[in-house]
Short mmCIF file of C-alpha atoms in Angstrom, two decimals:
data_model
loop_
_atom_site.label_atom_id
_atom_site.label_comp_id
_atom_site.label_asym_id
_atom_site.label_seq_id
_atom_site.Cartn_x
_atom_site.Cartn_y
_atom_site.Cartn_z
CA MET A 28 22.12 21.20 17.05
CA ASP A 29 21.96 17.60 16.86
CA VAL A 30 19.61 15.05 16.75
CA ARG A 31 20.27 10.95 17.12
CA ARG A 32 19.05 8.22 15.94
CA THR A 33 19.97 4.18 16.60
CA VAL A 34 18.33 2.37 14.14
CA PRO A 35 19.17 -1.85 15.03
CA VAL A 36 19.35 -3.49 11.23
CA ALA A 37 19.51 -7.54 10.79
CA LEU A 38 21.69 -8.97 9.40
CA ASP A 39 22.02 -11.75 6.87
CA VAL A 40 25.53 -12.86 7.32
CA ASP A 41 26.68 -16.78 6.27
CA SER A 42 28.25 -19.12 8.01
CA ASP A 43 32.60 -18.41 6.28
CA ASP A 44 31.19 -14.40 7.37
CA ALA A 45 30.03 -14.94 10.32
CA ALA A 46 32.90 -17.18 10.99
CA LEU A 47 34.72 -13.92 11.02
CA LEU A 48 33.41 -12.34 12.14
CA GLU A 49 33.26 -13.56 15.57
CA ASP A 50 36.72 -13.14 15.79
CA THR A 51 36.59 -9.65 14.91
CA VAL A 52 34.47 -9.34 17.72
CA ASP A 53 37.00 -11.80 19.85
CA THR A 54 39.44 -9.63 18.74
CA PHE A 55 38.22 -6.42 19.44
CA LEU A 56 37.54 -6.87 22.83
CA TRP A 57 40.88 -7.57 23.65
CA SER A 58 42.08 -4.87 22.42
CA ALA A 59 39.63 -2.68 24.10
CA GLN A 60 40.25 -5.05 27.86
CA TYR A 61 44.13 -4.98 27.16
CA VAL A 62 44.17 0.05 26.40
CA VAL A 63 42.36 -0.16 30.35
CA ASP A 64 44.86 -3.20 31.62
CA HIS A 65 47.64 -0.95 30.44
CA ALA A 66 44.91 2.81 31.54
CA PHE A 67 44.76 0.17 35.72
CA GLN A 68 48.63 -0.31 35.51
CA GLY A 69 50.02 3.51 37.31
CA GLU A 70 49.03 5.15 40.31
CA TYR A 71 46.63 6.64 38.93
CA VAL A 72 44.41 5.36 35.81
CA THR A 73 45.46 6.81 32.96
CA THR A 74 42.58 8.25 30.62
CA SER A 75 43.32 10.51 28.15
CA LYS A 76 43.16 8.43 24.89
CA THR A 77 45.60 10.36 23.27
CA THR A 78 48.58 9.12 25.98
CA LEU A 79 46.78 5.25 25.81
CA ASP A 80 46.62 5.19 22.18
CA ASP A 81 50.81 6.31 22.14
CA ALA A 82 50.86 3.37 24.26
CA THR A 83 49.02 0.91 23.28
CA TYR A 84 48.73 1.46 19.54
CA SER A 85 51.84 -0.73 18.47
CA ASP A 86 51.74 -2.96 20.70
CA VAL A 87 48.00 -4.41 19.93
CA ARG A 88 48.71 -4.08 16.42
CA GLU A 89 51.60 -6.67 16.97
CA LYS A 90 50.03 -8.45 18.62
CA THR A 91 46.67 -9.35 17.19
CA ASP A 92 48.91 -9.68 13.54
CA GLY A 93 47.85 -5.79 12.41
CA PHE A 94 44.52 -5.64 13.54
CA ASN A 95 43.04 -3.37 11.04
CA ALA A 96 44.73 0.48 12.70
CA GLY A 97 40.72 1.73 11.72
CA LEU A 98 38.51 -0.95 15.06
CA VAL A 99 42.44 -0.57 16.98
CA GLN A 100 41.75 3.50 17.48
CA ALA A 101 37.69 2.05 18.27
CA ALA A 102 38.31 0.25 21.09
CA ARG A 103 40.67 2.71 22.58
CA ASN A 104 37.74 5.35 22.69
CA LYS A 105 36.05 2.61 24.32
CA ALA A 106 38.76 1.24 26.78
CA ALA A 107 39.35 5.95 27.48
CA GLU A 108 34.85 5.98 27.95
CA ALA A 109 35.23 3.26 30.63
CA CYS A 110 38.22 4.84 31.95
CA LYS A 111 36.90 8.00 32.14
CA SER A 112 33.21 6.70 33.27
CA VAL A 113 35.55 5.01 36.70
CA VAL A 114 37.64 8.15 37.87
CA ALA A 115 34.13 10.20 37.40
CA ARG A 116 32.75 7.67 40.07
CA TRP A 117 35.62 7.48 42.45
CA LYS A 118 35.19 11.38 42.47
CA HIS A 119 31.46 11.42 43.46
CA GLY A 120 32.55 8.67 46.48
CA LYS A 121 30.74 6.32 44.03
CA ASN A 122 32.46 2.69 43.89
CA ALA A 123 34.24 0.90 40.82
CA SER A 124 35.99 -1.86 39.39
CA LYS A 125 38.30 -2.09 36.19
CA PRO A 126 35.74 -2.45 33.91
CA SER A 127 35.57 -6.59 31.70
CA PHE A 128 34.88 -5.77 28.45
CA THR A 129 32.19 -9.46 27.40
CA SER A 130 29.09 -8.73 25.69
CA PRO A 131 29.97 -9.18 22.71
CA HIS A 132 30.02 -6.00 20.09
CA VAL A 133 32.05 -3.84 17.98
CA VAL A 134 32.37 0.10 16.96
CA TYR A 135 32.08 1.40 13.61
CA ASP A 136 33.12 4.24 11.56
CA HIS A 137 33.57 5.72 8.23
CA ARG A 138 36.81 3.97 8.43
CA THR A 139 35.91 0.71 9.01
CA ALA A 140 32.18 0.44 7.92
CA THR A 141 30.79 1.39 4.49
CA PHE A 142 26.79 2.19 4.49
CA HIS A 143 24.44 0.77 1.07
CA GLY A 144 21.01 0.72 0.18
CA GLU A 145 20.63 -2.31 0.88
CA TYR A 146 23.95 -3.99 2.66
CA VAL A 147 27.39 -2.82 4.44
CA SER A 148 30.72 -3.40 3.97
CA LEU A 149 32.65 -4.11 7.67
CA ALA A 150 36.06 -4.41 8.25
CA THR A 151 37.03 -7.65 9.89
CA THR A 152 40.44 -9.93 11.02
CA ASP A 153 40.61 -10.69 7.51
CA GLY A 154 39.43 -8.30 4.97
CA ARG A 155 35.83 -7.11 4.02
CA ILE A 156 33.12 -9.18 3.91
CA GLU A 157 29.16 -7.29 3.02
CA ALA A 158 25.90 -8.06 4.82
CA ASP A 159 22.45 -7.77 3.38
CA TYR A 160 20.00 -5.11 5.68
CA VAL A 161 17.18 -7.74 6.91
CA LEU A 162 14.82 -4.64 6.23
CA PRO A 163 10.49 -4.53 6.76
CA ASP A 164 7.97 -3.55 4.16
CA GLU A 165 9.31 -0.96 2.79
CA ASP A 166 5.96 1.48 3.22
CA SER A 167 6.15 0.64 7.01
CA ASP A 168 6.36 3.45 9.01
CA THR A 169 9.48 2.20 10.87
CA PRO A 170 12.79 4.01 12.37
CA HIS A 171 14.56 2.18 8.94
CA SER A 172 11.90 4.74 6.61
CA LYS A 173 11.92 7.41 8.83
CA TYR A 174 15.97 8.18 10.03
CA LEU A 175 18.41 4.97 8.03
CA PHE A 176 17.04 5.91 4.38
CA SER A 177 15.76 9.66 4.42
CA ASP A 178 17.88 12.49 3.48
CA LYS A 179 17.58 14.83 6.77
CA TYR A 180 19.73 12.37 8.23
CA GLU A 181 23.15 11.15 7.91
CA THR A 182 25.04 7.96 8.52
CA THR A 183 27.60 8.88 10.99
CA GLY A 184 28.45 5.05 12.43
CA ALA A 185 27.66 1.75 13.98
CA GLU A 186 27.68 -1.33 16.94
CA LEU A 187 27.91 -4.55 15.24
CA HIS A 188 26.09 -6.97 17.74
CA TYR A 189 25.95 -11.17 18.59
CA ASP A 190 22.85 -12.30 20.26
CA ASP A 191 21.39 -15.35 20.35
CA GLY A 192 22.88 -16.86 17.47
CA LYS A 193 21.63 -12.63 15.61
CA TRP A 194 24.32 -10.57 13.65
CA ALA A 195 22.25 -7.11 14.73
CA LEU A 196 23.89 -3.64 13.62
CA HIS A 197 23.19 -1.22 15.29
CA ILE A 198 23.22 2.03 12.35
CA HIS A 199 23.98 5.63 14.13
CA CYS A 200 22.35 9.18 12.29
CA LYS A 201 21.70 12.29 12.94
CA MET A 202 20.52 15.43 11.84
CA GLU A 203 20.94 18.73 12.65
CA VAL A 204 18.09 21.50 12.99
CA GLU A 205 18.44 24.85 13.91
CA SER A 206 16.69 24.60 18.11
CA ASP A 207 14.98 28.72 17.29
CA THR A 208 13.85 27.55 14.07
CA SER A 209 12.56 24.32 14.31
CA GLU A 210 8.35 24.42 13.41
CA GLN A 211 8.55 21.60 15.74
CA ALA A 212 10.28 23.18 19.47
CA THR A 213 9.13 24.80 22.53
CA PRO A 214 8.49 27.93 22.47
CA GLU A 215 11.59 29.44 24.78
CA ASN A 216 9.67 31.09 27.77
CA GLY A 217 7.85 27.63 27.91
CA THR A 218 7.19 25.52 30.97
CA VAL A 219 9.33 22.92 32.83
CA LEU A 220 7.67 19.44 33.78
CA GLY A 221 8.64 18.19 36.18
CA VAL A 222 9.19 13.84 36.80
CA ASP A 223 8.87 12.52 39.85
CA LEU A 224 10.75 8.62 39.97
CA GLY A 225 9.28 5.74 42.40
CA VAL A 226 9.23 1.93 42.56
CA ASN A 227 5.44 1.44 43.16
CA THR A 228 4.75 4.17 40.25
CA LEU A 229 7.97 4.28 38.61
CA ALA A 230 7.05 7.85 37.56
CA VAL A 231 4.63 10.47 37.99
CA THR A 232 4.00 14.12 36.21
CA SER A 233 3.30 17.80 37.61
CA THR A 234 1.52 17.04 35.62
CA GLY A 235 -0.38 13.89 37.52
CA THR A 236 0.08 11.15 35.25
CA PHE A 237 1.33 8.43 36.64
CA TRP A 238 3.06 4.76 35.65
CA THR A 239 2.68 2.16 37.89
CA GLY A 240 5.57 -1.02 38.42
CA ASN A 241 3.10 -3.22 37.78
CA GLU A 242 4.29 -5.31 34.67
CA PHE A 243 7.83 -4.28 35.27
CA ASP A 244 7.34 -5.39 38.71
CA HIS A 245 6.38 -8.62 37.29
CA TRP A 246 9.15 -9.87 34.69
CA ARG A 247 11.64 -8.54 37.12
CA ARG A 248 10.07 -11.65 38.98
CA GLU A 249 9.71 -13.92 36.24
CA TYR A 250 12.77 -13.79 35.12
CA GLU A 251 15.00 -14.09 38.21
CA LYS A 252 12.89 -17.34 39.33
CA ARG A 253 13.76 -18.20 35.29
CA ARG A 254 16.75 -17.51 36.45
CA GLY A 255 16.65 -19.25 39.86
CA ASP A 256 15.70 -22.59 38.28
CA LEU A 257 18.82 -22.97 35.77
CA GLN A 258 21.43 -22.33 38.72
CA GLN A 259 19.70 -25.37 40.66
CA CYS A 260 19.30 -27.77 37.25
CA GLY A 261 23.47 -27.03 37.01
CA THR A 262 24.01 -28.70 34.02
CA ARG A 263 26.31 -27.20 31.75
CA TRP A 264 22.82 -25.89 29.77
CA ALA A 265 21.50 -24.76 31.65
CA HIS A 266 24.44 -22.36 32.08
CA GLN A 267 24.93 -20.86 28.98
CA ASN A 268 21.34 -20.18 28.51
CA ILE A 269 20.83 -17.46 32.17
CA GLY A 270 23.33 -15.85 29.71
CA SER A 271 20.25 -15.28 27.21
CA VAL A 272 17.26 -15.46 29.97
CA GLY A 273 19.23 -12.01 31.08
CA GLN A 274 19.32 -10.92 27.37
CA LYS A 275 15.77 -11.83 26.63
CA GLU A 276 15.26 -9.53 30.61
CA GLU A 277 17.42 -6.38 29.13
CA GLY A 278 15.33 -6.24 25.05
CA ARG A 279 11.67 -6.36 27.15
CA PHE A 280 12.31 -2.95 29.36
CA LYS A 281 13.90 -2.11 26.55
CA LEU A 282 11.23 -1.81 24.36
CA MET A 283 8.57 -0.45 27.84
CA LEU A 284 10.98 2.04 29.39
CA HIS A 285 11.11 3.15 24.80
CA ARG A 286 7.57 3.84 25.23
CA ILE A 287 7.57 5.49 28.06
CA SER A 288 10.81 7.46 27.25
CA ASN A 289 8.38 8.44 24.30
CA GLU A 290 4.37 9.01 26.72
CA LEU A 291 6.63 11.31 28.54
CA VAL A 292 8.14 13.05 25.69
CA THR A 293 4.26 13.82 24.40
CA GLU A 294 3.15 15.36 27.82
CA ALA A 295 5.49 17.19 27.37
CA ARG A 296 5.39 18.63 24.31
CA GLU A 297 0.82 19.45 24.94
CA ASN A 298 1.78 20.84 28.07
CA GLY A 299 4.18 23.33 25.88
CA CYS A 300 7.09 22.89 28.41
CA SER A 301 10.61 23.60 27.13
CA VAL A 302 12.49 21.35 30.15
CA ILE A 303 11.28 17.91 31.80
CA VAL A 304 13.16 18.27 35.06
CA PHE A 305 14.57 14.26 36.54
CA GLU A 306 15.88 13.73 40.39
CA ASP A 307 19.40 13.07 40.13
CA LEU A 308 20.06 9.77 39.92
CA THR A 309 22.98 9.39 42.40
CA ASP A 310 21.40 7.45 45.19
CA ILE A 311 18.26 7.00 44.44
CA ARG A 312 19.28 3.37 45.40
CA GLU A 313 19.80 4.52 49.19
CA ARG A 314 17.08 6.88 49.08
CA THR A 315 13.63 5.10 48.44
CA GLY A 316 15.57 1.17 48.40
CA ALA A 317 14.82 0.18 44.69
CA SER A 318 16.90 -2.91 43.49
CA TRP A 319 19.58 -2.38 40.76
CA GLY A 320 16.92 -3.02 38.32
CA HIS A 321 14.86 0.04 38.82
CA LYS A 322 18.37 1.79 38.76
CA TRP A 323 18.98 0.41 35.74
CA ALA A 324 15.28 1.25 34.74
CA PHE A 325 16.61 4.74 35.97
CA ASP A 326 19.56 5.38 34.18
CA ARG A 327 17.89 4.35 31.17
CA LEU A 328 14.72 6.57 31.09
CA CYS A 329 17.01 9.38 31.40
CA ASP A 330 18.14 8.63 28.68
CA TYR A 331 15.65 7.66 26.41
CA VAL A 332 14.21 10.67 27.71
CA GLU A 333 16.77 13.17 26.44
CA TYR A 334 17.86 12.02 23.30
CA LYS A 335 13.74 11.78 22.54
CA ALA A 336 13.21 15.09 23.45
CA GLU A 337 16.04 17.42 22.03
CA GLU A 338 14.10 16.55 18.41
CA TYR A 339 12.09 19.47 20.05
CA GLY A 340 13.67 21.33 21.47
CA ILE A 341 13.15 20.57 24.91
CA THR A 342 16.27 20.04 27.26
CA VAL A 343 16.36 17.38 30.87
CA GLU A 344 17.89 18.66 33.07
CA GLN A 345 18.30 17.15 36.84
CA VAL A 346 18.50 18.46 40.39
CA ASP A 347 19.26 17.98 43.82
CA PRO A 348 16.21 15.23 45.52
CA GLU A 349 16.35 16.09 48.98
CA ASN A 350 13.18 16.90 51.50
CA THR A 351 11.36 16.87 47.55
CA SER A 352 9.46 13.85 49.35
CA ARG A 353 8.72 15.49 52.18
CA ARG A 354 7.80 19.12 51.69
CA CYS A 355 5.57 20.50 50.85
CA SER A 356 4.97 21.61 47.26
CA HIS A 357 1.62 24.59 48.51
CA CYS A 358 3.31 26.02 51.28
CA GLY A 359 6.43 24.96 51.45
CA PHE A 360 6.47 23.67 55.19
CA THR A 361 9.43 20.74 55.10
CA HIS A 362 8.46 17.90 58.03
CA PRO A 363 9.72 13.93 57.93
CA ASP A 364 5.63 12.50 59.07
CA ASN A 365 4.68 15.22 56.28
CA ARG A 366 4.51 11.09 54.28
CA ASP A 367 3.00 8.57 55.60
CA GLY A 368 4.27 5.36 52.46
CA GLU A 369 1.80 6.22 49.43
CA ALA A 370 -0.32 9.57 51.35
CA PHE A 371 1.35 13.31 51.66
CA GLU A 372 -0.34 15.65 54.26
CA CYS A 373 0.78 18.75 54.99
CA LEU A 374 1.35 19.18 58.90
CA LYS A 375 1.33 22.51 58.43
CA CYS A 376 -1.59 23.87 55.91
CA GLU A 377 -2.94 20.27 55.67
CA TYR A 378 -2.47 19.49 52.07
CA GLU A 379 -3.45 16.39 50.73
CA ASN A 380 -2.38 14.85 48.32
CA HIS A 381 0.19 11.12 45.58
CA ALA A 382 3.32 11.76 48.22
CA ASP A 383 4.57 11.37 44.40
CA TYR A 384 2.93 14.04 42.90
CA ASN A 385 3.65 16.06 45.85
CA ALA A 386 7.53 15.22 45.26
CA ALA A 387 7.35 16.04 40.87
CA LYS A 388 5.98 18.85 41.39
CA ASN A 389 8.81 19.97 44.36
CA ILE A 390 10.97 18.23 41.81
CA GLY A 391 10.22 21.47 38.45
CA LEU A 392 9.83 25.14 41.67
CA ARG A 393 13.60 23.20 42.26
CA TYR A 394 14.85 23.50 39.24
CA LEU A 395 12.88 27.62 38.56
CA ARG A 396 14.38 27.81 41.69
CA ARG A 397 17.40 26.77 40.74
CA ILE A 398 16.89 29.25 37.69
CA GLN A 399 15.64 32.12 38.50
CA THR A 400 17.58 35.35 36.77
CA GLY A 401 15.16 37.92 38.31
CA GLY A 402 11.98 38.11 35.06
CA ASP A 403 15.08 36.97 31.95
CA GLY A 404 12.52 35.94 29.11
CA GLY A 405 13.82 33.03 28.44
CA ALA A 406 13.77 31.56 31.35
CA PRO A 407 10.92 28.91 31.93
CA LEU A 408 7.05 30.41 33.27
CA GLY A 409 6.08 28.12 35.93
CA VAL A 410 5.96 24.01 36.63
CA ARG A 411 2.90 22.64 33.78
CA LEU A 412 -0.03 21.00 36.31
CA ASN A 413 -3.14 19.67 34.84
CA SER A 414 -4.67 22.66 35.60
CA GLY A 415 -2.41 25.28 35.29
CA THR A 416 0.79 26.64 36.82
CA LEU A 417 2.67 26.78 39.14
CA THR A 418 5.57 29.75 39.82
CA VAL A 419 8.23 29.78 41.85
CA ASN A 420 6.77 32.16 44.31
CA GLY A 421 4.24 30.50 45.15
CA GLY A 422 1.66 31.77 43.24
CA TYR A 423 -0.98 29.27 40.85
CA SER A 424 -2.76 30.48 36.89
CA PRO A 425 -5.48 28.35 36.09
CA ALA A 426 -4.99 26.87 32.56
CA SER A 427 -6.69 28.74 29.79
CA THR A 428 -9.21 25.96 29.77
CA GLU A 429 -11.34 25.11 32.29
CA ALA A 430 -9.01 24.48 35.06
CA ARG A 431 -9.75 20.92 36.91
CA THR A 432 -10.22 21.22 40.21
CA GLY A 433 -7.40 17.72 42.29
CA VAL A 434 -4.69 15.83 40.64
CA HIS A 435 -5.12 14.12 37.24
CA ALA A 436 -4.47 9.99 38.28
CA GLU A 437 -4.48 9.49 34.78
CA SER A 438 -2.58 6.14 35.82
CA ARG A 439 -0.48 3.43 33.30
CA ASP A 440 1.51 -0.25 33.51
CA PHE A 441 4.50 1.12 32.68
CA GLY A 442 5.60 0.16 29.53
CA ARG A 443 2.02 0.25 27.38
CA GLY A 444 1.15 3.29 25.48
#
């Protein structure tokens, strides 16, 4: 099993090298867009990297005055992946348009970048440049010391990003671990942690931990107001700064999502869970009335949890969300009137609890039913609750310590530790 990490490193770039990097970014994005445009020319969208390479490689090299061969191939790969994503959405009946590459970045691998202890050598449109890393203190506990400069991890590649006049290299690191022998892996037949996502309460686990959306909603409204004010201003300066506001917004929310993903993985580890289960996010906007910003946050959160959980031998799954908010996790009775806003009260057995907590348990139970194998020792034993374990057949086993009654409603502002 591979454990992967991405470490952002600021670069010290002088003005001459910065001009070369800017030209490289423009050429890389143009190359990727050229491949996408070709992929969309026929009756069907071409997604094969080999086919796209055969059709576009020579043209791109000629039209870019011999752009670095490795970067041409990296641009082709980027284009092919974007085309595959569009086709996948079409297959699920979703709208998607031809990709357009505008975010300033370049993809590097070991052919086009050489990573040294204190600097990196990068291919450009005119030879190579060397840029020093801007690093934190050596003794500080940072991702740089834990991953980038660790003997356990190897560097596999990087993405160069340009944001608000600053250059940064997002370096990809990988470590191979044995999932069945890792000291930090959870037991093979552990339990399932169900997670419900929503607009008002952004995440709730089957163990009863709540992450509220107060901070997320506050900053979403704040950034929307800032963009609105700039649009009304109408000046060239205001137009240029709208993009900067969006970048700052994305950066803030990514930090929040990293924090909550860390806490979700910790919740799973502390409760001996081998699987974290989310609902399928495909139609979550239609089901919950979530904004585009919420949908983006949910997708990012699941991605962050997945790669962070992998280090501890925990897998991440998704299940069909149909009726998880209407079904009683206690007796199984399903009815629309069981739920009234954030309150859940079963019309049949009169079980009462927070609606999102009830849904989190149902999400975990649905996964158990999907993988139920008639007593296979490798299957998870049940859904982990704060006070015990809920089995697929509705049975309940209290925790080894004294069981606590009711839902453990530890409410946290989204992104706060």
